[in-house]
mmCIF file of C-alpha atoms in Angstrom:
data_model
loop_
_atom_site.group_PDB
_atom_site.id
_atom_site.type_symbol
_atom_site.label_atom_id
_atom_site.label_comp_id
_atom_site.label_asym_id
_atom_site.label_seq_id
_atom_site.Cartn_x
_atom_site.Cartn_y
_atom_site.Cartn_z
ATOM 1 C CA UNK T 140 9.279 -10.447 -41.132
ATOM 2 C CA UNK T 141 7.155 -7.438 -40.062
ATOM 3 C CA UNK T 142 8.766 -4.311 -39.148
ATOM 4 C CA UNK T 143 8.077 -3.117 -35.343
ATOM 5 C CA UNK T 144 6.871 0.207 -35.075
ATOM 6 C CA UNK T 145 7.726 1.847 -31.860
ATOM 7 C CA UNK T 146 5.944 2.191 -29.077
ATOM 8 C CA UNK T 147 3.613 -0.577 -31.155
ATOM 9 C CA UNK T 148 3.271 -3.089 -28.221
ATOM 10 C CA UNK T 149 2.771 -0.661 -25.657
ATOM 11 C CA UNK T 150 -0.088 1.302 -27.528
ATOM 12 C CA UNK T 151 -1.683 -1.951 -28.070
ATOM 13 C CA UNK T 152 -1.371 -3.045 -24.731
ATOM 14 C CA UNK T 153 -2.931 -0.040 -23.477
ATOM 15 C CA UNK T 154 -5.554 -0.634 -26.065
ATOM 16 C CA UNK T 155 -6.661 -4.071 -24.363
ATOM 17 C CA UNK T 156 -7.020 -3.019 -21.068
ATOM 18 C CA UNK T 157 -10.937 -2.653 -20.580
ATOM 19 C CA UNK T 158 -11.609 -6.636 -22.054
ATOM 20 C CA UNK T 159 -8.367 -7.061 -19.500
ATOM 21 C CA UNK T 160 -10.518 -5.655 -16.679
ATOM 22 C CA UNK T 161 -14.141 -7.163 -17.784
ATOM 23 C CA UNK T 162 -12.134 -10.487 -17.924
ATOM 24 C CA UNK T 163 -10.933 -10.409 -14.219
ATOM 25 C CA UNK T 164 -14.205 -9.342 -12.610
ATOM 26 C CA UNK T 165 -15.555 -12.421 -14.518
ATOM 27 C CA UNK T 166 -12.939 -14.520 -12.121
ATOM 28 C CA UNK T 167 -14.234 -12.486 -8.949
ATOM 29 C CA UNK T 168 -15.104 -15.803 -7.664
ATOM 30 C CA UNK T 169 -12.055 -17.344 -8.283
ATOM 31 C CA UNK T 170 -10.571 -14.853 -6.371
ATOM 32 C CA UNK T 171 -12.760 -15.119 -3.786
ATOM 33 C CA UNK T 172 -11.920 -18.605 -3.067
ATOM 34 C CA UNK T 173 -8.430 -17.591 -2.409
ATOM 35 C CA UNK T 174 -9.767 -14.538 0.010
ATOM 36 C CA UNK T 175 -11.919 -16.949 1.219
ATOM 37 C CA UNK T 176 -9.260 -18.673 3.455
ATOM 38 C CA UNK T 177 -8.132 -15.496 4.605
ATOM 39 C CA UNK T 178 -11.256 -14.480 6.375
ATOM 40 C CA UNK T 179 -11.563 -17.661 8.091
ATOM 41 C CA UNK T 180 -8.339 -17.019 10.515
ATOM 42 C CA UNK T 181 -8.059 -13.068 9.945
ATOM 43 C CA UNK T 182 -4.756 -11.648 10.518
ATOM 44 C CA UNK T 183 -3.757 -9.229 12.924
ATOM 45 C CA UNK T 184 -2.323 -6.949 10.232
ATOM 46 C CA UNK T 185 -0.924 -7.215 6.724
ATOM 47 C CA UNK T 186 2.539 -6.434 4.978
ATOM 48 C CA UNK T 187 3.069 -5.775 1.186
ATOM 49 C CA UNK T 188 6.339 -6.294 -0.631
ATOM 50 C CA UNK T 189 7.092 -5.255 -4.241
ATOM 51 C CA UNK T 190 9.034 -3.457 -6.889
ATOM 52 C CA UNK T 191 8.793 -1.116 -9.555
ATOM 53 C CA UNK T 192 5.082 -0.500 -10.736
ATOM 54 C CA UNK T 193 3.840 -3.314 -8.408
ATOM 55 C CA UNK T 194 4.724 -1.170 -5.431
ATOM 56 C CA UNK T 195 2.564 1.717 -6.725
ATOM 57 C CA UNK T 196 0.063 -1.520 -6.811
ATOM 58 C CA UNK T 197 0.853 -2.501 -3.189
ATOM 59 C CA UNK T 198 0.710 1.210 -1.843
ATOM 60 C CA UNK T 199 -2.530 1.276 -3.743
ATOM 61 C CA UNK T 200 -3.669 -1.910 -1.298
ATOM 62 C CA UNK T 201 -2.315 -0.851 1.341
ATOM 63 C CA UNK T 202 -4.897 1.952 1.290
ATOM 64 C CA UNK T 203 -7.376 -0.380 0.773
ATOM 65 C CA UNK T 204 -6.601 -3.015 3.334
ATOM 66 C CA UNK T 205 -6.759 0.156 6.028
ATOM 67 C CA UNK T 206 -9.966 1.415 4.763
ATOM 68 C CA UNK T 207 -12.075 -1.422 3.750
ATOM 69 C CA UNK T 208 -10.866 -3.824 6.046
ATOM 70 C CA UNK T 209 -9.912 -1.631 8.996
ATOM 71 C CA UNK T 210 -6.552 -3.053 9.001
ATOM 72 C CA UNK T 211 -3.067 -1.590 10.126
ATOM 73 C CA UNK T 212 -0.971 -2.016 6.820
ATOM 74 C CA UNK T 213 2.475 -1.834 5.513
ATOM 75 C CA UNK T 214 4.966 -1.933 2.943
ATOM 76 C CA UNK T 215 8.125 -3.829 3.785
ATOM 77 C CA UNK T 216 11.646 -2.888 2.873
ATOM 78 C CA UNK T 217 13.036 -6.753 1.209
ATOM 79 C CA UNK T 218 16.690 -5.526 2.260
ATOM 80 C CA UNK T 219 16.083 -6.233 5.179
ATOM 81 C CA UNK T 220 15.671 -9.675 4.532
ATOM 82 C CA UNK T 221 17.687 -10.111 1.788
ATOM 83 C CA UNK T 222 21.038 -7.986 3.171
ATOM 84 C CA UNK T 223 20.232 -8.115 6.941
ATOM 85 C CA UNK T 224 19.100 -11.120 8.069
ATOM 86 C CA UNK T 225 16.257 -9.616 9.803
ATOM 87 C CA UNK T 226 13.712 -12.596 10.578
ATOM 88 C CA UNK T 227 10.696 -10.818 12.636
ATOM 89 C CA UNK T 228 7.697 -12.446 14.369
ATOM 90 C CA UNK T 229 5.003 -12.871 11.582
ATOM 91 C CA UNK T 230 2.688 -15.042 13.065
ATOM 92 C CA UNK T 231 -1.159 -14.037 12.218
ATOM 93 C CA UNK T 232 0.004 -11.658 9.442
ATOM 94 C CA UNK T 233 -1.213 -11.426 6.273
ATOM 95 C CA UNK T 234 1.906 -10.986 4.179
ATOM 96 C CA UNK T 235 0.999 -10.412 0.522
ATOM 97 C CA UNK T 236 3.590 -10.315 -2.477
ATOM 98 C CA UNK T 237 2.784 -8.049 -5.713
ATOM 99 C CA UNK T 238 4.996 -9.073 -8.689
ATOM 100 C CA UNK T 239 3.963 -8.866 -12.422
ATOM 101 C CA UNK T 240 7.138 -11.274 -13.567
ATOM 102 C CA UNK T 241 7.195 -13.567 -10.431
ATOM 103 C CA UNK T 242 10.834 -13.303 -10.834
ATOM 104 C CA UNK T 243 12.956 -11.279 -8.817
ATOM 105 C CA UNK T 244 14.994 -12.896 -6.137
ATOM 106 C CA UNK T 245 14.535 -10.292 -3.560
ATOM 107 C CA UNK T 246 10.966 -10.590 -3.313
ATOM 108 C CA UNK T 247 11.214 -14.878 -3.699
ATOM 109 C CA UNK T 248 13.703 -14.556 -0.673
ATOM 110 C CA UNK T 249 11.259 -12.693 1.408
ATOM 111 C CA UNK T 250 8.255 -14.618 0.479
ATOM 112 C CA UNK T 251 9.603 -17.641 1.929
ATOM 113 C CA UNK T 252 11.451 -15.876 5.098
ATOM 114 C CA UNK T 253 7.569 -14.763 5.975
ATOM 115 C CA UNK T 254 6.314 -18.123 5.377
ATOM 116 C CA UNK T 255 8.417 -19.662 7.617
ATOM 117 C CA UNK T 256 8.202 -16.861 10.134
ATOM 118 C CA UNK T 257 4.516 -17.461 10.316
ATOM 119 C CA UNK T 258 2.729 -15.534 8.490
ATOM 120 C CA UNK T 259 0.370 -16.273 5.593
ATOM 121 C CA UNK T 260 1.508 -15.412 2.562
ATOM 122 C CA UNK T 261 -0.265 -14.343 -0.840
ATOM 123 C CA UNK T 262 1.553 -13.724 -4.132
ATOM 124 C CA UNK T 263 -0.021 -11.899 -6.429
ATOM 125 C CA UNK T 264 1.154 -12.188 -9.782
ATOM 126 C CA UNK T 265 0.826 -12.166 -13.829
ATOM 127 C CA UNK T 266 2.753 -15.179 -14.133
ATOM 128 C CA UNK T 267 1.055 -18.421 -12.022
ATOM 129 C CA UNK T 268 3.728 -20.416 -12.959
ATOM 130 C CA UNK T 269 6.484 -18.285 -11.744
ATOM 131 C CA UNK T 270 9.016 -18.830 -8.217
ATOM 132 C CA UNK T 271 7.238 -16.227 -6.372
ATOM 133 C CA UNK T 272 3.990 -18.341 -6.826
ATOM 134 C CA UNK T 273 5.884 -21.865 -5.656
ATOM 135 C CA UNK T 274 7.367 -19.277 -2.596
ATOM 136 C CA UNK T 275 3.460 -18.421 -1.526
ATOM 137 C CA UNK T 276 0.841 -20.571 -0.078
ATOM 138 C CA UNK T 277 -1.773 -19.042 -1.615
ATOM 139 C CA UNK T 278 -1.801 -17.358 -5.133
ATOM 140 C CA UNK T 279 -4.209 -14.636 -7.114
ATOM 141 C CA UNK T 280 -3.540 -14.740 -10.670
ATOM 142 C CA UNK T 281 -3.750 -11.418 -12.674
ATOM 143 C CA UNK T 282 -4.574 -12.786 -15.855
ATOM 144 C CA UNK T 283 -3.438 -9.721 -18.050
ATOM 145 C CA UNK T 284 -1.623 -12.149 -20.334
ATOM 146 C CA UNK T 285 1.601 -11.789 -22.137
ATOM 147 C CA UNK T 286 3.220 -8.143 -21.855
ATOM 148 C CA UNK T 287 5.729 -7.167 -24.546
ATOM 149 C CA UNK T 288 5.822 -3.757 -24.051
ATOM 150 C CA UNK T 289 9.019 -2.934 -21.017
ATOM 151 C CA UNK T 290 6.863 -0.432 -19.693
ATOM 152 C CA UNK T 291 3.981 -2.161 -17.799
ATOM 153 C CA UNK T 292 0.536 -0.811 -18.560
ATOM 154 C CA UNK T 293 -2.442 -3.704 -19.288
ATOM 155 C CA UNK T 294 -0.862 -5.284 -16.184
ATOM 156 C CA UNK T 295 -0.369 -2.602 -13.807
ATOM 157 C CA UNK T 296 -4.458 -2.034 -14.346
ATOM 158 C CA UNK T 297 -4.779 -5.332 -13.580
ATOM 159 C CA UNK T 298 -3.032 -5.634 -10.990
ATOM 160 C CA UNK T 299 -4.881 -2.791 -9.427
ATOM 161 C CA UNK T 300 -7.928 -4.648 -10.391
ATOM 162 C CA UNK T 301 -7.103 -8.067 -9.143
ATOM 163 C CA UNK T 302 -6.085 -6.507 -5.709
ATOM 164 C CA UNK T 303 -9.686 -5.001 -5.178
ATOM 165 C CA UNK T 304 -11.178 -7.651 -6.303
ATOM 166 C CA UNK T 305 -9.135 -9.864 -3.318
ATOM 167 C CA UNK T 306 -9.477 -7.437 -0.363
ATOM 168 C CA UNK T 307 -13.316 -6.538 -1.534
ATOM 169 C CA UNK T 308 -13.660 -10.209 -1.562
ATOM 170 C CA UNK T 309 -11.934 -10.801 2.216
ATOM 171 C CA UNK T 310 -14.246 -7.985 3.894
ATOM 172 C CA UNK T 311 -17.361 -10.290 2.096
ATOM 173 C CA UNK T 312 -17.669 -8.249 -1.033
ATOM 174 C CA UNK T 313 -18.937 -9.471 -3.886
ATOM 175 C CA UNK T 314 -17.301 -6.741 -6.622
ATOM 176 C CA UNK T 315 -20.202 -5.068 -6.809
ATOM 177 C CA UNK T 316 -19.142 -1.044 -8.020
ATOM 178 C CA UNK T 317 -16.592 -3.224 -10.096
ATOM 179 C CA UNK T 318 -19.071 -4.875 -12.527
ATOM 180 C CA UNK T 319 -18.932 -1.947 -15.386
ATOM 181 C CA UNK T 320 -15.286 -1.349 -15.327
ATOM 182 C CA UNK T 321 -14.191 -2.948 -18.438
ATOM 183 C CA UNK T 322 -17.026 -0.018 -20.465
ATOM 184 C CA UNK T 323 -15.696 2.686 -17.959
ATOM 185 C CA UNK T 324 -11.974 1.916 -18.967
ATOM 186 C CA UNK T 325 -13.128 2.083 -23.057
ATOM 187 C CA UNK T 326 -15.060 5.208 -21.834
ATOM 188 C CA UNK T 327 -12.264 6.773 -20.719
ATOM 189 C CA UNK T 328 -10.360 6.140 -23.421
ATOM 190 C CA UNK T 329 -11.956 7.176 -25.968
ATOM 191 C CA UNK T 330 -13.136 10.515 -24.007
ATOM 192 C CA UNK T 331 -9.613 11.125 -22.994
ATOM 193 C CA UNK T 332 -8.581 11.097 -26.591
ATOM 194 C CA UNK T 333 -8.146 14.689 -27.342
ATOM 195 C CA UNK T 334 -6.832 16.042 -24.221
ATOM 196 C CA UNK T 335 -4.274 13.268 -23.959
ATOM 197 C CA UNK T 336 -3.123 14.634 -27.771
ATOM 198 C CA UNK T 337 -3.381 17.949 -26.349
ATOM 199 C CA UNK T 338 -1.009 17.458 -23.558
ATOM 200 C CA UNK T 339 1.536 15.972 -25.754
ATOM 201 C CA UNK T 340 1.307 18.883 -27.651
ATOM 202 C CA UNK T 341 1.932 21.117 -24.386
ATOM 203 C CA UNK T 342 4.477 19.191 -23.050
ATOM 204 C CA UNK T 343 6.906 17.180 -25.772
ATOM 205 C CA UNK T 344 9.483 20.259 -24.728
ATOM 206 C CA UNK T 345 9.049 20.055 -20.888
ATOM 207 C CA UNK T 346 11.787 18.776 -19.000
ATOM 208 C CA UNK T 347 10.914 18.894 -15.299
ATOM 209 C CA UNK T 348 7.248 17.087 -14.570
ATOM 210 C CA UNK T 349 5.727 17.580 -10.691
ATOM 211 C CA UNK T 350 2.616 14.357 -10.255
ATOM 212 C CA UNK T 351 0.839 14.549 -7.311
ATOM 213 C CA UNK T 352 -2.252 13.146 -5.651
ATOM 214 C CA UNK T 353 -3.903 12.621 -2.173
ATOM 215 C CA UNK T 354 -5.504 9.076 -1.042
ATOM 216 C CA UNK T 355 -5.973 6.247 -3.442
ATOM 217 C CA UNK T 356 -4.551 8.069 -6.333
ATOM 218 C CA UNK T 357 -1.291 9.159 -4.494
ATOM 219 C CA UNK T 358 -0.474 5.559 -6.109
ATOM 220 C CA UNK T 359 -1.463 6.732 -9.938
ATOM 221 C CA UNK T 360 0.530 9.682 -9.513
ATOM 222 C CA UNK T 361 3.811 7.548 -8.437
ATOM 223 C CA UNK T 362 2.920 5.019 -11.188
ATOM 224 C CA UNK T 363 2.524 8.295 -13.598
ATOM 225 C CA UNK T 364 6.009 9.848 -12.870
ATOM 226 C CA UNK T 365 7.328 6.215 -13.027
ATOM 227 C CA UNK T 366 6.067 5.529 -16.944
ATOM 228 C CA UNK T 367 7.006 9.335 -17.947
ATOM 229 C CA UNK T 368 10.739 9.079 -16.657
ATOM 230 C CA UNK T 369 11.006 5.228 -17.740
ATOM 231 C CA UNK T 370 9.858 6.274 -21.850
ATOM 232 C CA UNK T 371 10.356 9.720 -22.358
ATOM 233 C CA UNK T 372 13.432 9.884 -19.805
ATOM 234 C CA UNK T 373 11.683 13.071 -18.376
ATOM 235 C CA UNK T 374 13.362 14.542 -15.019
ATOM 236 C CA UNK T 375 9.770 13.255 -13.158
ATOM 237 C CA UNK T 376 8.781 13.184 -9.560
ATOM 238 C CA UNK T 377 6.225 12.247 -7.491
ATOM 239 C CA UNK T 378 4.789 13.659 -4.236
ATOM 240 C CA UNK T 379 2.033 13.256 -1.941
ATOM 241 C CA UNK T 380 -0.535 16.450 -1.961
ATOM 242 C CA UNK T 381 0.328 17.263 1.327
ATOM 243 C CA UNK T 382 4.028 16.234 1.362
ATOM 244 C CA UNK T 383 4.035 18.702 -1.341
ATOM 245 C CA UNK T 384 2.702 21.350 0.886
ATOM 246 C CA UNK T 385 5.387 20.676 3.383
ATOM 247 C CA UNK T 386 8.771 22.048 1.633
ATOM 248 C CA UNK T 387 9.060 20.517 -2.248
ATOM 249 C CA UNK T 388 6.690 23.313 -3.694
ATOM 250 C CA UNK T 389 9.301 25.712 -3.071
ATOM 251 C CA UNK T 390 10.949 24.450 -6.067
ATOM 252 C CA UNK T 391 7.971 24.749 -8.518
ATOM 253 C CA UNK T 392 8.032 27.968 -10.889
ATOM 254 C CA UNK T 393 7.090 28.719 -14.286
ATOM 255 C CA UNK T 394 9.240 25.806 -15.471
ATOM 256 C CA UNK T 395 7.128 23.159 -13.843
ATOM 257 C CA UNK T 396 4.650 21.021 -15.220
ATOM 258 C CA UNK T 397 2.160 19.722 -12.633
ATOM 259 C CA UNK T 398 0.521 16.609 -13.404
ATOM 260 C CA UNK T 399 -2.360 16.379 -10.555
ATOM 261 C CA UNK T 400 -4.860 13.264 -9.697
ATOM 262 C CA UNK T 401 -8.106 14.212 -8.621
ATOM 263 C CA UNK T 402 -10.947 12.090 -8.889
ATOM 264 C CA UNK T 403 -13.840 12.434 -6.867
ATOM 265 C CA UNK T 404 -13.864 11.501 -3.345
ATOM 266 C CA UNK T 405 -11.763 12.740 -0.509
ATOM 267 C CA UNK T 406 -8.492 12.345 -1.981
ATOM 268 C CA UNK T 407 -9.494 14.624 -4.795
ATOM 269 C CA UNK T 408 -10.934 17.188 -2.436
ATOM 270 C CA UNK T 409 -8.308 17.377 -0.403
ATOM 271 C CA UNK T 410 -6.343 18.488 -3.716
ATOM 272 C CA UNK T 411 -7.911 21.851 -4.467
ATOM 273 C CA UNK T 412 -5.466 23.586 -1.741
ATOM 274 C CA UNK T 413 -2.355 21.904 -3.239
ATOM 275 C CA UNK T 414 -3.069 23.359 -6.744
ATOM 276 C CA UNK T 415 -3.926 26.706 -5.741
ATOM 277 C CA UNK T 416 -0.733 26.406 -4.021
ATOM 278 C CA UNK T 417 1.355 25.557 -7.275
ATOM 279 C CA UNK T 418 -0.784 27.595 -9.013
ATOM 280 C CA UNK T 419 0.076 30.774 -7.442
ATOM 281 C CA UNK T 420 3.767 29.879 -7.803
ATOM 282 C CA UNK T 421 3.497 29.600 -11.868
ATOM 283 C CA UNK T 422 3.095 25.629 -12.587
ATOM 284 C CA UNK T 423 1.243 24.548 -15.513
ATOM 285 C CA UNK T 424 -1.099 21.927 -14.398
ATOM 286 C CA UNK T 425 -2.726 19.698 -15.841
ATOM 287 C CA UNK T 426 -5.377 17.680 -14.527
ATOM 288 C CA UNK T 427 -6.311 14.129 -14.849
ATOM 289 C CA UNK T 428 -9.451 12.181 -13.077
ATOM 290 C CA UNK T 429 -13.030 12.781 -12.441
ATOM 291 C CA UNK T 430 -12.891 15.900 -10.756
ATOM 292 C CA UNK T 431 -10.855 17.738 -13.098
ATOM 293 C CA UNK T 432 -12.786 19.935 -14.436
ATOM 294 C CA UNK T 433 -13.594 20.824 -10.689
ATOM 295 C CA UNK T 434 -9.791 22.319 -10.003
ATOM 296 C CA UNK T 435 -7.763 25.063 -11.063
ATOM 297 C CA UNK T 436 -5.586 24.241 -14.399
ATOM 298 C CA UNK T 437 -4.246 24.825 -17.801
ATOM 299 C CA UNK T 438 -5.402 21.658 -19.109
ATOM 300 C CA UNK T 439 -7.922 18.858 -17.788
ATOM 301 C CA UNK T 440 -8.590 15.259 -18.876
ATOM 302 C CA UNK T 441 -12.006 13.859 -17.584
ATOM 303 C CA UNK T 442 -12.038 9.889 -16.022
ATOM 304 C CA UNK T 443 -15.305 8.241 -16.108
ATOM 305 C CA UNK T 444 -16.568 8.487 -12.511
ATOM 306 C CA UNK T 445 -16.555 5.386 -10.255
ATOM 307 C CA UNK T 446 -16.285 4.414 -6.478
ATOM 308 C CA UNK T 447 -13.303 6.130 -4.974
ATOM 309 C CA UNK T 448 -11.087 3.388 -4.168
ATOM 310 C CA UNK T 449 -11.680 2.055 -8.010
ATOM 311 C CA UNK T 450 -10.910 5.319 -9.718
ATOM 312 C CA UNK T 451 -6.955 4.526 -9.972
ATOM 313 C CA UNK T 452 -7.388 1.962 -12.025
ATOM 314 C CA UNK T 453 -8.891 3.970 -14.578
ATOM 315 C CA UNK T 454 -6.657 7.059 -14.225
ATOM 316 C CA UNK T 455 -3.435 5.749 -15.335
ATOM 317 C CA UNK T 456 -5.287 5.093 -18.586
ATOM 318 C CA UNK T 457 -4.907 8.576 -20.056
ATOM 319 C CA UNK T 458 -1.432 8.827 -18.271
ATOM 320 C CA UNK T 459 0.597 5.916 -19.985
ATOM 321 C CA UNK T 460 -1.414 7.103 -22.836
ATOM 322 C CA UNK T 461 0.649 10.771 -22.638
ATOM 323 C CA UNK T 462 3.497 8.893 -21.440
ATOM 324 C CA UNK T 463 3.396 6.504 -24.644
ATOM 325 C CA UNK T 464 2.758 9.801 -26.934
ATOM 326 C CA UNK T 465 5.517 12.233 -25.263
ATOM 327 C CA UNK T 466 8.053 9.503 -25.931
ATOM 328 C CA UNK T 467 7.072 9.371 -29.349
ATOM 329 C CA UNK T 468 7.372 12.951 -29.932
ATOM 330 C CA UNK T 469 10.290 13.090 -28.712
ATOM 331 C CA UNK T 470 11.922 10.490 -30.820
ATOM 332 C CA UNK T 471 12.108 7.827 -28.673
ATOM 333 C CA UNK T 472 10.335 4.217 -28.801
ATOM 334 C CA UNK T 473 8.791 3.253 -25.304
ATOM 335 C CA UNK T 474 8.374 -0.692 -26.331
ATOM 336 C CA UNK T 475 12.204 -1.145 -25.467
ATOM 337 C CA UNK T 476 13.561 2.347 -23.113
ATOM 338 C CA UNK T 477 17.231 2.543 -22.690
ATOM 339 C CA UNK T 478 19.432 0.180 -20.280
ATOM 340 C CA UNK T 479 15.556 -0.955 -19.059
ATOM 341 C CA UNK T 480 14.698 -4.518 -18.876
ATOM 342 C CA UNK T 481 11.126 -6.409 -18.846
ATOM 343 C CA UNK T 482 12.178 -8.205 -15.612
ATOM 344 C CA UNK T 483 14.636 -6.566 -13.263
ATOM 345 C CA UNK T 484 15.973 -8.820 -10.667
ATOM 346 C CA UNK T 485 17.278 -7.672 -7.365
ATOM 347 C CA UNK T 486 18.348 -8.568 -4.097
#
């Protein structure tokens, strides 16, 4: 029997991503079928429930379903459901589930309370076969195939991915600043290569990490502090640009290491105030996306450039790529993280 190295699945995983991606936007139409029946009896608004690194994935669509579609959009709290009892009026809402697993009871549970409340539901999920997909009348299937590796990576991309792909598809879309992702993902990793080695380098000693980001990549900077405290057990948090502004940066110093989003577009604009900000109080920052080398910081990683509301799906790639080499360094194996499971089920 072969001996696992760690972190082996999870560096492989990370590895397939870009034929992951090129494979999905071959299904585009697939998707669109599913979309499809959406835009003939459009909703009034939508709701998003998840866990874990799918609700980075449904914050991410959230953003999307306000911008692209002009949709109000929100993310629902399953307790509510689940330890309440709390049936609201869901009639002409689009109520869309994001689970990887298709597993976890809470999300199941609310899935079928919305159905039978009214509203239409969508799960979207890396296992067709799963409950959650039985729960929804409609299904989008990720496609990102099996995931060994605790910490997700291949399917949280994918997920992004498959997400676009659907609420491109409802507005009439036909994927179009999608087609090249699979070579812009590859691009990016290979170009990222150095400065992701670099950063481990930097920061295998740090104990306190700051990620922020503004727009679509608030969601790659949640998913970012997620994978570094889930593999290298780092004391990581996450904040908005401008919830950072309002009271948390008093606690960054000399000690902090800022890990800061900024692609271009407006989100990554709207950053160049928050890092003068940390700046001037001391952080190291390093920054990851397409506009990086555009903003103040110790150490940048470039992100091939691509529509705005596409580029989070290729900036996590250097970021569970520093995640996967931090918690190498520092002696631990991110394929199986301590007291973590691949499926977590809650209600």
């Amino acid at each position: 029997m072969t001996q696992q190295h760690p972190g082996e699945h999870m560096a492989a995983e990370i590895s397939e991503q870009p034929a992951v991606l090129a494979g999905l936007v071959e299904r585009q139409g697939e998707i669109a079928e599913v979309a499809e029946k959406i835009s003939q009896k459009p909703p009034r608004f939508a709701l998003l429930a998840a866990r874990g690194s799918s609700d980075h994935a449904a914050l991410y669509a959230k953003y999307l379903i306000e911008v692209l579609l002009g949709l109000p959009a929100g993310l629902v709290s399953p307790s509510t459901t689940t330890l309440y009892g709390a049936r609201p009026d869901l009639k002409e809402v689009l109520f869309v589930t994001v689970s990887q697993s298709g597993g976890s009871p809470d999300l199941i549970e609310v899935t079928e309370a919305a159905r039978r409340q009214g509203a239409l539901t969508v799960s979207v999920t890396n296992t067709p076969d799963s409950p959650l997909r039985a729960a929804a009348e409609l299904g989008v299937d990720i496609g990102a195939g099996l995931e060994k590796a605790v910490a997700a990576t291949k399917t949280y991309s994918a997920t992004l991915l498959a997400l676009y792909l659907f609420i491109d598809a409802v507005r009439g879309g036909k994927a179009a600043d999608a087609q090249k992702l699979g070579d812009l993902a590859q691009q990016t990793l290979d170009g990222a290569a150095e400065g992701v080695q670099r950063a481990v380098d930097r920061y295998r000693f740090v104990d306190r990490v700051l990620t922020t980001g503004r727009g679509y990549s608030y969601a790659t900077a949640l998913e970012g502090s997620l994978k570094l405290a889930e593999t290298s057990y780092l004391a990581a948090r996450a904040y908005s640009g401008a919830d950072l502004l309002h009271g948390p940066v008093a606690a960054v110093d000399g000690e902090t290491a800022v890990l800061a989003v900024t692609s271009a577009g407006h989100g990554g604009e709207a950053m160049g105030e928050v890092l003068e900000a940390v700046g001037k109080r001391g952080a190291d920052v390093l920054a990851v996306g397409s506009a990086s080398a555009d903003v103040p910081a110790a150490l940048r990683i470039p992100v091939a450039e691509t529509a705005e509301e596409l580029a989070p799906i290729l900036e996590i790639l250097p970021i569970q790529r520093i995640a996967l080499g931090l918690s190498l360094a520092r002696g631990g194996d991110p394929d199986s993280p301590r007291g973590l499971l691949k499926v977590t089920k809650t209600r």
